[in-house]
Amino acid sequence: MKSKTLSNIAFRRHDHRRCQQFLLAEADQHCHSLNLRLTSRRRQVLEILLGSHQPMGAYDILAELNRVDRAERIAPPIVYRALDFLLQQGLIHRIESRNAFISCVQPGHQCAAQFLICRDCEQVAELETHEQELLAEADSLGFAVDHSIIEITGVCAQCQKDG
Amino acid sequence: MKSKTLSNIAFRRHDHRRCQQFLLAEADQHCHSLNLRLTSRRRQVLEILLGSHQPMGAYDILAELNRVDRAERIAPPIVYRALDFLLQQGLIHRIESRNAFISCVQPGHQCAAQFLICRDCEQVAELETHEQELLAEADSLGFAVDHSIIEITGVCAQCQKDG
DNA sequence: TTCATAATGTTATATTATAACGTAACCAAA
DNA sequence: TTTGGTTACGTTATAATATAACATTATGAA
């Protein structure tokens, strides 16, 4: 239990709206500084994810878009393209074991993230710890790492109490 | 780089047939000792996966079943059920980031496995290392771990040479 | 043999994701 | 300010992955 940065926002109280605004501003700045376009669609999808702090499926996001914008009938590729962009920029993560997406609580930190996923309340906590050992190990095998996925499923403290 | 057990079978030469026979025998024994039935369907699916040492999609397995058994027309649920059984017994793993399945090279070792996935040759190496720190961390948050997924994507040494 | 259970088989359908192609917005250079 | 290249968006259709629901068959204990 050495250097540990815990960001288990999902499992704590916090000022949701404020957090959301802060992360949106960070996203704006990130894209602006790289001369990338955080278009209204992309921003809209990011806002939806930020409004949740829980993983959402692509089709959940789609439904939300269509709920808000009742005139249009938005189709899957639009959502998937926005998600791809946000993933590439490290503004969101994909939870592989859930086919779902969640906003990143620490954009710009290289986002080699780890998740604790409660199978009861479905909340997800994002950790940011030393995975150096693991990566060093890959390295010692001559394996050039692009991307790592660490997803730990179980039952969170709250659900254990409630259960 | 402390205690390391490397089983990157995919990235080494080995006697494939012998390895396959050994793992099948282990599976038989495992199920027998727990009074579980490694039925012919389950065994058939395991054999297909053992014959590959690479991840296969459920529909790849399905196609293989239908290729072998030309009389029948096997449907998806049959494959998924066999896969579920084999997963529960820790005889195979699911690679979440690929929607694919691969035989476990160390059945019975609790199988908290980690994978190095080459995005070039698509080979997968299974590591078995200390993920104790990570699990200890989850524990320190009061999180009761069921299952952990660690999947690292990149380029293997061989493909770096070839590339 | 009979019954309960577990496993398999079958049909239909749900869920997740992408291919392919056309249109609109953006922006730099003429 | 047009032109043309590029990037993003929109649309239709369909591919790939997975499961629900229910019928049938096999297994094994009473």
Short mmCIF file of C-alpha atoms (C1' of nucleotides) in Angstrom, two decimals:
data_model
loop_
_atom_site.label_atom_id
_atom_site.label_comp_id
_atom_site.label_asym_id
_atom_site.label_seq_id
_atom_site.Cartn_x
_atom_site.Cartn_y
_atom_site.Cartn_z
CA MET A 1 0.00 0.00 0.00
CA LYS A 2 2.48 2.56 -1.16
CA SER A 3 1.61 5.65 -3.17
CA LYS A 4 -2.10 5.51 -3.65
CA THR A 5 -4.37 7.98 -5.34
CA LEU A 6 -7.93 7.06 -4.69
CA SER A 7 -10.66 8.62 -6.73
CA ASN A 8 -13.58 6.50 -5.83
CA ILE A 9 -15.97 9.29 -6.46
CA ALA A 10 -18.74 6.84 -7.00
CA PHE A 11 -18.41 5.61 -3.44
CA ARG A 12 -18.25 9.03 -1.76
CA ARG A 13 -20.38 12.09 -1.41
CA HIS A 14 -19.27 15.05 -3.45
CA ASP A 15 -20.59 18.14 -5.22
CA HIS A 16 -21.68 16.47 -8.37
CA ARG A 17 -22.49 19.56 -10.38
CA ARG A 18 -19.27 21.26 -9.50
CA CYS A 19 -17.22 18.19 -10.37
CA GLN A 20 -19.01 17.95 -13.68
CA GLN A 21 -18.33 21.57 -14.57
CA PHE A 22 -14.69 21.21 -13.67
CA LEU A 23 -14.20 18.14 -15.83
CA LEU A 24 -16.03 19.73 -18.77
CA ALA A 25 -13.77 22.76 -18.54
CA GLU A 26 -10.74 20.48 -18.44
CA ALA A 27 -11.99 18.70 -21.55
CA ASP A 28 -12.48 22.01 -23.34
CA GLN A 29 -8.99 23.08 -22.44
CA HIS A 30 -7.45 19.76 -23.36
CA CYS A 31 -8.98 19.80 -26.83
CA HIS A 32 -8.26 23.45 -27.39
CA SER A 33 -4.62 23.07 -26.49
CA LEU A 34 -4.26 20.19 -28.95
CA ASN A 35 -6.22 22.00 -31.63
CA LEU A 36 -8.89 19.35 -31.58
CA ARG A 37 -12.58 20.02 -31.83
CA LEU A 38 -14.82 19.21 -28.93
CA THR A 39 -17.88 19.61 -31.13
CA SER A 40 -21.35 19.97 -29.71
CA ARG A 41 -22.11 16.29 -30.31
CA ARG A 42 -18.95 15.17 -28.56
CA ARG A 43 -19.53 17.58 -25.75
CA GLN A 44 -23.12 16.44 -25.45
CA VAL A 45 -22.05 12.81 -25.10
CA LEU A 46 -19.40 13.76 -22.56
CA GLU A 47 -21.96 15.73 -20.56
CA ILE A 48 -24.28 12.76 -20.48
CA LEU A 49 -21.50 10.57 -19.13
CA LEU A 50 -20.42 13.21 -16.66
CA GLY A 51 -24.01 13.44 -15.48
CA SER A 52 -23.88 9.84 -14.44
CA HIS A 53 -20.53 8.92 -12.80
CA GLN A 54 -21.66 5.42 -13.54
CA PRO A 55 -21.02 3.36 -16.61
CA MET A 56 -23.55 3.72 -19.40
CA GLY A 57 -23.99 1.56 -22.47
CA ALA A 58 -23.79 3.17 -25.89
CA TYR A 59 -27.49 2.58 -26.35
CA ASP A 60 -28.28 4.19 -23.00
CA ILE A 61 -26.47 7.28 -24.21
CA LEU A 62 -28.32 7.05 -27.50
CA ALA A 63 -31.64 6.92 -25.68
CA GLU A 64 -30.66 9.92 -23.62
CA LEU A 65 -29.75 11.89 -26.74
CA ASN A 66 -33.06 11.01 -28.30
CA ARG A 67 -34.93 11.90 -25.11
CA VAL A 68 -33.37 15.35 -24.93
CA ASP A 69 -33.56 16.14 -28.62
CA ARG A 70 -37.01 14.91 -29.40
CA ALA A 71 -37.01 16.21 -32.94
CA GLU A 72 -34.10 14.16 -34.26
CA ARG A 73 -33.76 10.44 -34.44
CA ILE A 74 -30.12 9.82 -33.74
CA ALA A 75 -28.51 6.57 -34.87
CA PRO A 76 -25.83 4.39 -33.25
CA PRO A 77 -22.83 5.44 -35.38
CA ILE A 78 -23.13 9.00 -34.11
CA VAL A 79 -22.76 7.86 -30.54
CA TYR A 80 -19.99 5.40 -31.26
CA ARG A 81 -18.00 8.04 -33.13
CA ALA A 82 -18.28 10.51 -30.30
CA LEU A 83 -17.28 7.79 -27.85
CA ASP A 84 -14.26 6.87 -29.98
CA PHE A 85 -13.09 10.44 -29.94
CA LEU A 86 -13.53 10.80 -26.20
CA LEU A 87 -11.75 7.50 -25.60
CA GLN A 88 -8.82 8.54 -27.76
CA GLN A 89 -8.50 11.74 -25.80
CA GLY A 90 -8.62 9.86 -22.52
CA LEU A 91 -11.68 11.81 -21.44
CA ILE A 92 -13.68 8.65 -20.89
CA HIS A 93 -12.96 4.98 -20.30
CA ARG A 94 -14.48 1.86 -21.66
CA ILE A 95 -15.39 -0.80 -19.11
CA GLU A 96 -14.77 -3.91 -21.17
CA SER A 97 -16.45 -6.34 -18.84
CA ARG A 98 -19.67 -4.32 -19.05
CA ASN A 99 -19.63 -3.03 -22.62
CA ALA A 100 -20.05 0.37 -21.06
CA PHE A 101 -18.44 3.78 -20.86
CA ILE A 102 -17.67 6.08 -17.95
CA SER A 103 -16.18 9.54 -17.67
CA CYS A 104 -12.60 9.73 -16.53
CA VAL A 105 -12.12 11.47 -13.20
CA GLN A 106 -8.50 12.34 -13.94
CA PRO A 107 -8.22 13.31 -17.56
CA GLY A 108 -4.69 13.85 -18.74
CA HIS A 109 -3.07 11.52 -16.21
CA GLN A 110 -2.33 9.02 -18.97
CA CYS A 111 -5.36 7.17 -17.73
CA ALA A 112 -3.95 3.73 -17.18
CA ALA A 113 -6.94 3.22 -15.00
CA GLN A 114 -8.15 0.50 -12.75
CA PHE A 115 -11.74 -0.05 -11.77
CA LEU A 116 -13.53 -1.58 -8.84
CA ILE A 117 -16.94 -2.63 -10.07
CA CYS A 118 -19.64 -3.51 -7.56
CA ARG A 119 -21.82 -6.25 -8.98
CA ASP A 120 -24.56 -5.32 -6.55
CA CYS A 121 -25.06 -1.55 -6.87
CA GLU A 122 -23.19 -1.40 -10.19
CA GLN A 123 -21.18 1.60 -9.07
CA VAL A 124 -17.67 1.88 -10.38
CA ALA A 125 -14.71 3.37 -8.58
CA GLU A 126 -11.68 4.46 -10.53
CA LEU A 127 -8.33 3.88 -8.88
CA GLU A 128 -5.06 5.25 -10.05
CA THR A 129 -2.29 3.24 -8.56
CA HIS A 130 1.12 1.94 -9.33
CA GLU A 131 0.73 -0.69 -11.94
CA GLN A 132 4.42 -0.27 -12.58
CA GLU A 133 5.25 -3.79 -11.58
CA LEU A 134 2.86 -5.22 -14.08
CA LEU A 135 4.11 -2.99 -16.83
CA ALA A 136 7.72 -3.67 -15.89
CA GLU A 137 6.94 -7.32 -16.24
CA ALA A 138 5.50 -6.89 -19.70
CA ASP A 139 8.57 -4.87 -20.53
CA SER A 140 10.90 -7.59 -19.33
CA LEU A 141 9.27 -9.88 -21.90
CA GLY A 142 9.94 -7.35 -24.61
CA PHE A 143 6.26 -6.58 -24.89
CA ALA A 144 5.50 -2.97 -25.89
CA VAL A 145 2.42 -1.90 -23.98
CA ASP A 146 -0.23 0.25 -25.62
CA HIS A 147 -3.09 0.02 -23.26
CA SER A 148 -3.94 -1.79 -20.07
CA ILE A 149 -7.25 -2.82 -18.65
CA ILE A 150 -7.74 -3.67 -15.02
CA GLU A 151 -11.25 -4.40 -13.89
CA ILE A 152 -12.00 -5.89 -10.52
CA THR A 153 -15.50 -7.11 -9.83
CA GLY A 154 -16.89 -7.73 -6.36
CA VAL A 155 -19.08 -6.13 -3.72
CA CYS A 156 -18.41 -2.66 -2.37
CA ALA A 157 -18.31 -1.86 1.34
CA GLN A 158 -21.72 -0.21 1.35
CA CYS A 159 -23.45 -3.13 -0.32
CA GLN A 160 -21.80 -5.54 2.09
CA LYS A 161 -23.30 -3.54 4.96
CA ASP A 162 -26.72 -3.30 3.32
CA GLY A 163 -26.75 -6.86 2.09
CA MET B 1 10.21 -8.31 -10.65
CA LYS B 2 9.82 -10.68 -7.74
CA SER B 3 8.20 -14.11 -7.92
CA LYS B 4 7.22 -14.56 -11.50
CA THR B 5 5.57 -17.50 -13.16
CA LEU B 6 5.56 -17.00 -16.85
CA SER B 7 3.38 -19.17 -19.02
CA ASN B 8 3.56 -17.39 -22.27
CA ILE B 9 2.97 -20.56 -24.16
CA ALA B 10 1.73 -18.63 -27.12
CA PHE B 11 5.09 -16.94 -27.48
CA ARG B 12 7.24 -20.06 -27.14
CA ARG B 13 7.71 -23.34 -28.93
CA HIS B 14 6.26 -26.31 -27.16
CA ASP B 15 4.79 -29.72 -27.81
CA HIS B 16 1.30 -28.64 -28.55
CA ARG B 17 -0.34 -32.04 -28.64
CA ARG B 18 1.23 -33.12 -25.40
CA CYS B 19 0.22 -29.93 -23.64
CA GLN B 20 -3.31 -30.36 -24.90
CA GLN B 21 -3.54 -33.93 -23.64
CA PHE B 22 -2.21 -32.91 -20.28
CA LEU B 23 -4.70 -30.10 -19.83
CA LEU B 24 -7.59 -32.30 -20.94
CA ALA B 25 -6.60 -34.90 -18.39
CA GLU B 26 -6.40 -32.21 -15.73
CA ALA B 27 -9.88 -31.02 -16.68
CA ASP B 28 -11.22 -34.57 -16.45
CA GLN B 29 -9.68 -34.99 -13.06
CA HIS B 30 -10.84 -31.62 -11.80
CA CYS B 31 -14.45 -32.32 -12.73
CA HIS B 32 -14.37 -35.88 -11.49
CA SER B 33 -13.01 -34.84 -8.11
CA LEU B 34 -15.80 -32.28 -7.72
CA ASN B 35 -18.44 -34.68 -8.99
CA LEU B 36 -19.14 -32.45 -11.96
CA ARG B 37 -19.83 -33.68 -15.43
CA LEU B 38 -17.41 -32.84 -18.18
CA THR B 39 -19.97 -33.95 -20.77
CA SER B 40 -19.04 -34.62 -24.36
CA ARG B 41 -20.26 -31.20 -25.47
CA ARG B 42 -18.25 -29.43 -22.79
CA ARG B 43 -15.24 -31.55 -23.52
CA GLN B 44 -15.64 -30.91 -27.23
CA VAL B 45 -15.65 -27.15 -26.69
CA LEU B 46 -12.65 -27.37 -24.38
CA GLU B 47 -10.79 -29.45 -26.96
CA ILE B 48 -11.46 -26.86 -29.62
CA LEU B 49 -10.06 -24.14 -27.40
CA LEU B 50 -7.09 -26.29 -26.40
CA GLY B 51 -6.43 -26.89 -30.06
CA SER B 52 -5.89 -23.22 -30.55
CA HIS B 53 -3.95 -21.63 -27.65
CA GLN B 54 -5.34 -18.43 -29.08
CA PRO B 55 -8.54 -16.69 -28.21
CA MET B 56 -11.59 -17.75 -30.20
CA GLY B 57 -14.97 -16.07 -30.42
CA ALA B 58 -18.07 -18.03 -29.45
CA TYR B 59 -19.13 -18.05 -33.08
CA ASP B 60 -15.73 -19.35 -34.19
CA ILE B 61 -16.23 -22.26 -31.84
CA LEU B 62 -19.74 -22.70 -33.13
CA ALA B 63 -18.47 -22.83 -36.70
CA GLU B 64 -15.88 -25.39 -35.71
CA LEU B 65 -18.52 -27.57 -34.04
CA ASN B 66 -20.66 -27.38 -37.14
CA ARG B 67 -17.69 -28.12 -39.37
CA VAL B 68 -16.78 -31.28 -37.48
CA ASP B 69 -20.32 -32.51 -36.95
CA ARG B 70 -21.76 -31.89 -40.37
CA ALA B 71 -25.03 -33.61 -39.62
CA GLU B 72 -26.20 -31.35 -36.79
CA ARG B 73 -26.84 -27.66 -36.91
CA ILE B 74 -25.71 -26.43 -33.51
CA ALA B 75 -27.07 -23.15 -32.16
CA PRO B 76 -25.38 -20.42 -30.08
CA PRO B 77 -26.87 -21.26 -26.68
CA ILE B 78 -25.19 -24.65 -26.74
CA VAL B 79 -21.79 -23.06 -27.11
CA TYR B 80 -22.43 -20.33 -24.58
CA ARG B 81 -23.59 -22.84 -22.00
CA ALA B 82 -20.53 -24.98 -22.43
CA LEU B 83 -18.37 -21.86 -22.19
CA ASP B 84 -20.16 -20.78 -19.01
CA PHE B 85 -19.44 -24.11 -17.42
CA LEU B 86 -15.79 -24.08 -18.41
CA LEU B 87 -15.42 -20.50 -17.18
CA GLN B 88 -16.96 -21.36 -13.84
CA GLN B 89 -14.54 -24.22 -13.45
CA GLY B 90 -11.62 -21.98 -14.32
CA LEU B 91 -10.72 -24.21 -17.24
CA ILE B 92 -10.91 -21.35 -19.68
CA HIS B 93 -10.77 -17.55 -19.53
CA ARG B 94 -12.78 -14.87 -21.20
CA ILE B 95 -10.79 -12.09 -22.83
CA GLU B 96 -13.16 -9.20 -22.28
CA SER B 97 -11.48 -6.78 -24.61
CA ARG B 98 -11.84 -9.27 -27.46
CA ASN B 99 -15.14 -10.97 -26.69
CA ALA B 100 -13.18 -14.15 -26.93
CA PHE B 101 -12.27 -17.24 -24.96
CA ILE B 102 -9.00 -19.04 -24.37
CA SER B 103 -8.01 -22.18 -22.54
CA CYS B 104 -6.34 -21.70 -19.20
CA VAL B 105 -2.77 -22.93 -19.03
CA GLN B 106 -2.85 -23.36 -15.28
CA PRO B 107 -6.22 -24.72 -14.31
CA GLY B 108 -6.81 -24.91 -10.61
CA HIS B 109 -4.41 -22.09 -9.70
CA GLN B 110 -7.32 -19.83 -8.81
CA CYS B 111 -6.86 -18.30 -12.21
CA ALA B 112 -6.62 -14.63 -11.38
CA ALA B 113 -4.97 -14.32 -14.71
CA GLN B 114 -3.34 -11.55 -16.59
CA PHE B 115 -2.97 -11.42 -20.32
CA LEU B 116 -0.57 -9.81 -22.73
CA ILE B 117 -2.39 -9.44 -26.02
CA CYS B 118 -0.44 -8.65 -29.17
CA ARG B 119 -2.53 -6.45 -31.42
CA ASP B 120 -0.38 -7.48 -34.37
CA CYS B 121 -0.22 -11.28 -34.35
CA GLU B 122 -3.19 -11.56 -31.98
CA GLN B 123 -1.40 -14.07 -29.80
CA VAL B 124 -2.16 -14.00 -26.12
CA ALA B 125 0.24 -14.81 -23.32
CA GLU B 126 -1.08 -15.68 -19.90
CA LEU B 127 0.91 -14.43 -16.95
CA GLU B 128 0.44 -15.46 -13.38
CA THR B 129 1.97 -12.91 -11.14
CA HIS B 130 1.47 -11.26 -7.82
CA GLU B 131 -1.48 -8.99 -8.15
CA GLN B 132 -1.54 -8.96 -4.38
CA GLU B 133 -0.95 -5.26 -4.16
CA LEU B 134 -3.92 -4.49 -6.28
CA LEU B 135 -6.11 -6.86 -4.35
CA ALA B 136 -4.80 -5.56 -1.06
CA GLU B 137 -5.78 -2.12 -2.18
CA ALA B 138 -9.31 -3.19 -3.02
CA ASP B 139 -9.39 -4.86 0.36
CA SER B 140 -8.30 -1.68 2.12
CA LEU B 141 -11.38 -0.02 0.65
CA GLY B 142 -13.57 -2.73 2.06
CA PHE B 143 -14.22 -4.05 -1.42
CA ALA B 144 -14.78 -7.82 -1.55
CA VAL B 145 -13.18 -9.07 -4.73
CA ASP B 146 -14.85 -11.77 -6.82
CA HIS B 147 -12.97 -11.66 -10.03
CA SER B 148 -10.25 -9.60 -11.59
CA ILE B 149 -9.47 -8.88 -15.19
CA ILE B 150 -6.10 -7.67 -16.34
CA GLU B 151 -5.60 -7.34 -20.07
CA ILE B 152 -2.63 -5.56 -21.51
CA THR B 153 -2.60 -4.80 -25.22
CA GLY B 154 0.51 -3.98 -27.19
CA VAL B 155 3.03 -5.52 -29.54
CA CYS B 156 4.94 -8.67 -28.67
CA ALA B 157 8.70 -8.97 -29.05
CA GLN B 158 8.47 -11.10 -32.17
CA CYS B 159 6.18 -8.69 -33.98
CA GLN B 160 8.44 -5.79 -33.06
CA LYS B 161 11.33 -7.62 -34.72
CA ASP B 162 9.28 -8.55 -37.77
CA GLY B 163 7.56 -5.21 -38.06
"C1'" DT C 1 -39.52 -47.93 -12.65
"C1'" DT C 2 -40.23 -43.45 -11.30
"C1'" DC C 3 -39.17 -39.05 -10.30
"C1'" DA C 4 -36.30 -34.98 -9.85
"C1'" DT C 5 -32.61 -32.70 -11.71
"C1'" DA C 6 -29.22 -31.37 -14.90
"C1'" DA C 7 -27.89 -30.89 -19.50
"C1'" DT C 8 -28.96 -30.30 -24.19
"C1'" DG C 9 -31.60 -28.82 -28.18
"C1'" DT C 10 -34.53 -25.24 -30.66
"C1'" DT C 11 -36.67 -20.93 -31.94
"C1'" DA C 12 -36.75 -16.46 -31.70
"C1'" DT C 13 -34.97 -12.18 -30.42
"C1'" DA C 14 -32.15 -8.85 -27.73
"C1'" DT C 15 -27.94 -6.25 -27.43
"C1'" DT C 16 -23.79 -4.27 -29.06
"C1'" DA C 17 -21.18 -2.51 -32.95
"C1'" DT C 18 -19.75 -1.26 -37.68
"C1'" DA C 19 -19.71 -0.83 -42.99
"C1'" DA C 20 -20.74 2.03 -46.55
"C1'" DC C 21 -22.04 6.00 -48.48
"C1'" DG C 22 -23.97 10.75 -48.72
"C1'" DT C 23 -24.12 15.58 -46.70
"C1'" DA C 24 -22.67 19.49 -44.11
"C1'" DA C 25 -19.27 22.26 -41.58
"C1'" DC C 26 -14.70 24.04 -41.24
"C1'" DC C 27 -10.68 26.23 -42.76
"C1'" DA C 28 -6.70 27.25 -45.38
"C1'" DA C 29 -4.93 28.89 -49.83
"C1'" DA C 30 -5.78 30.96 -54.26
"C1'" DT D 1 -14.97 34.94 -51.50
"C1'" DT D 2 -14.58 31.00 -53.95
"C1'" DT D 3 -12.39 26.66 -54.21
"C1'" DG D 4 -11.08 22.41 -52.62
"C1'" DG D 5 -9.48 19.31 -49.09
"C1'" DT D 6 -10.47 17.52 -44.74
"C1'" DT D 7 -13.07 16.43 -40.77
"C1'" DA D 8 -17.29 15.54 -38.64
"C1'" DC D 9 -22.04 14.31 -38.94
"C1'" DG D 10 -26.17 11.93 -40.70
"C1'" DT D 11 -28.56 7.71 -42.59
"C1'" DT D 12 -29.50 3.04 -43.89
"C1'" DA D 13 -28.58 -1.37 -43.52
"C1'" DT D 14 -26.48 -5.17 -41.45
"C1'" DA D 15 -22.89 -7.71 -38.81
"C1'" DA D 16 -21.36 -9.74 -34.51
"C1'" DT D 17 -22.24 -11.10 -29.92
"C1'" DA D 18 -25.40 -12.92 -26.47
"C1'" DT D 19 -29.63 -14.53 -24.08
"C1'" DA D 20 -34.75 -15.60 -23.05
"C1'" DA D 21 -37.98 -19.01 -23.10
"C1'" DC D 22 -39.46 -23.32 -23.61
"C1'" DA D 23 -39.23 -28.38 -25.30
"C1'" DT D 24 -36.62 -32.65 -25.05
"C1'" DT D 25 -33.37 -35.93 -23.49
"C1'" DA D 26 -30.08 -37.99 -20.34
"C1'" DT D 27 -28.59 -39.09 -15.58
"C1'" DG D 28 -28.78 -40.89 -11.26
"C1'" DA D 29 -30.86 -41.58 -6.76
"C1'" DA D 30 -34.99 -43.47 -4.24
#
